[in-house]
Amino acid sequence: MNSLLITLVGFVPLADPAPAADDVKAGWGAFAIFIALAIAVAFLGWSLTKHLKKAKLNADAGAFGDVPAENATAETSTRD
């Protein structure tokens, strides 16, 4: 542990100094990436909503091996 610390302390002065605040700016490339990521998230949200609606319809139709919703209510009312 101590040798690692000594090694890190030895390399810290060799690192590049931090740039000045005036030298750093994001630019158009970073903005384009940000917009592309926002579009991707919006598309994924739309797709998720679409698939959840489809899964709900299939579950109501009994496609997953369980009793469809309209049959479940009829069976519970006949059992009472």
Short mmCIF file of C-alpha atoms in Angstrom, two decimals:
data_model
loop_
_atom_site.label_atom_id
_atom_site.label_comp_id
_atom_site.label_asym_id
_atom_site.label_seq_id
_atom_site.Cartn_x
_atom_site.Cartn_y
_atom_site.Cartn_z
CA MET A 1 0.00 0.00 0.00
CA ASN A 2 2.79 2.40 0.89
CA SER A 3 4.70 1.63 -2.29
CA LEU A 4 1.57 2.37 -4.34
CA LEU A 5 1.14 5.69 -2.54
CA ILE A 6 4.79 6.61 -3.10
CA THR A 7 4.47 5.71 -6.79
CA LEU A 8 1.32 7.82 -7.19
CA VAL A 9 2.90 10.77 -5.40
CA GLY A 10 5.87 10.45 -7.75
CA PHE A 11 3.69 10.56 -10.88
CA VAL A 12 1.34 13.39 -9.91
CA PRO A 13 3.85 16.16 -10.75
CA LEU A 14 4.39 14.59 -14.19
CA ALA A 15 0.70 14.93 -15.13
CA ASP A 16 -0.43 17.71 -17.42
CA PRO A 17 -1.61 20.82 -15.61
CA ALA A 18 -5.32 21.60 -15.68
CA PRO A 19 -6.36 23.83 -18.59
CA ALA A 20 -7.55 27.34 -17.96
CA ALA A 21 -11.30 27.98 -17.86
CA ASP A 22 -11.09 29.91 -21.15
CA ASP A 23 -9.51 26.92 -22.93
CA VAL A 24 -12.38 24.50 -22.26
CA LYS A 25 -15.59 24.46 -24.28
CA ALA A 26 -17.90 21.66 -25.33
CA GLY A 27 -18.41 22.51 -28.99
CA TRP A 28 -20.91 21.39 -31.60
CA GLY A 29 -19.81 17.76 -31.56
CA ALA A 30 -20.76 17.35 -27.92
CA PHE A 31 -24.07 19.11 -28.56
CA ALA A 32 -24.83 16.73 -31.44
CA ILE A 33 -24.07 13.74 -29.22
CA PHE A 34 -26.36 15.16 -26.52
CA ILE A 35 -29.22 15.63 -29.01
CA ALA A 36 -28.67 12.11 -30.42
CA LEU A 37 -28.83 10.63 -26.92
CA ALA A 38 -32.01 12.58 -26.15
CA ILE A 39 -33.62 11.27 -29.35
CA ALA A 40 -32.52 7.72 -28.48
CA VAL A 41 -34.07 7.97 -25.00
CA ALA A 42 -37.31 9.35 -26.45
CA PHE A 43 -37.44 6.49 -28.98
CA LEU A 44 -36.79 3.90 -26.29
CA GLY A 45 -39.56 5.37 -24.13
CA TRP A 46 -41.99 5.29 -27.05
CA SER A 47 -41.01 1.71 -27.89
CA LEU A 48 -41.34 0.61 -24.26
CA THR A 49 -44.84 2.10 -24.06
CA LYS A 50 -45.83 0.35 -27.28
CA HIS A 51 -44.52 -3.03 -26.09
CA LEU A 52 -46.15 -2.69 -22.67
CA LYS A 53 -49.52 -2.00 -24.31
CA LYS A 54 -49.04 -5.05 -26.54
CA ALA A 55 -48.11 -7.21 -23.53
CA LYS A 56 -51.19 -5.98 -21.64
CA LEU A 57 -53.45 -6.88 -24.56
CA ASN A 58 -51.84 -10.33 -24.82
CA ALA A 59 -52.19 -10.89 -21.08
CA ASP A 60 -55.86 -9.93 -21.26
CA ALA A 61 -56.31 -12.41 -24.13
CA GLY A 62 -54.68 -15.21 -22.12
CA ALA A 63 -51.62 -15.62 -24.34
CA PHE A 64 -49.34 -16.30 -21.36
CA GLY A 65 -51.18 -19.39 -20.13
CA ASP A 66 -53.27 -17.67 -17.48
CA VAL A 67 -57.00 -17.03 -17.53
CA PRO A 68 -58.05 -14.03 -19.64
CA ALA A 69 -59.37 -11.05 -17.70
CA GLU A 70 -63.02 -11.39 -18.77
CA ASN A 71 -63.03 -15.12 -17.92
CA ALA A 72 -61.39 -14.48 -14.56
CA THR A 73 -64.15 -12.14 -13.49
CA ALA A 74 -66.82 -14.59 -14.69
CA GLU A 75 -65.19 -17.48 -12.79
CA THR A 76 -64.91 -15.51 -9.57
CA SER A 77 -68.56 -14.44 -9.75
CA THR A 78 -69.71 -18.05 -10.28
CA ARG A 79 -67.63 -19.25 -7.35
CA ASP A 80 -69.25 -16.85 -4.89
#
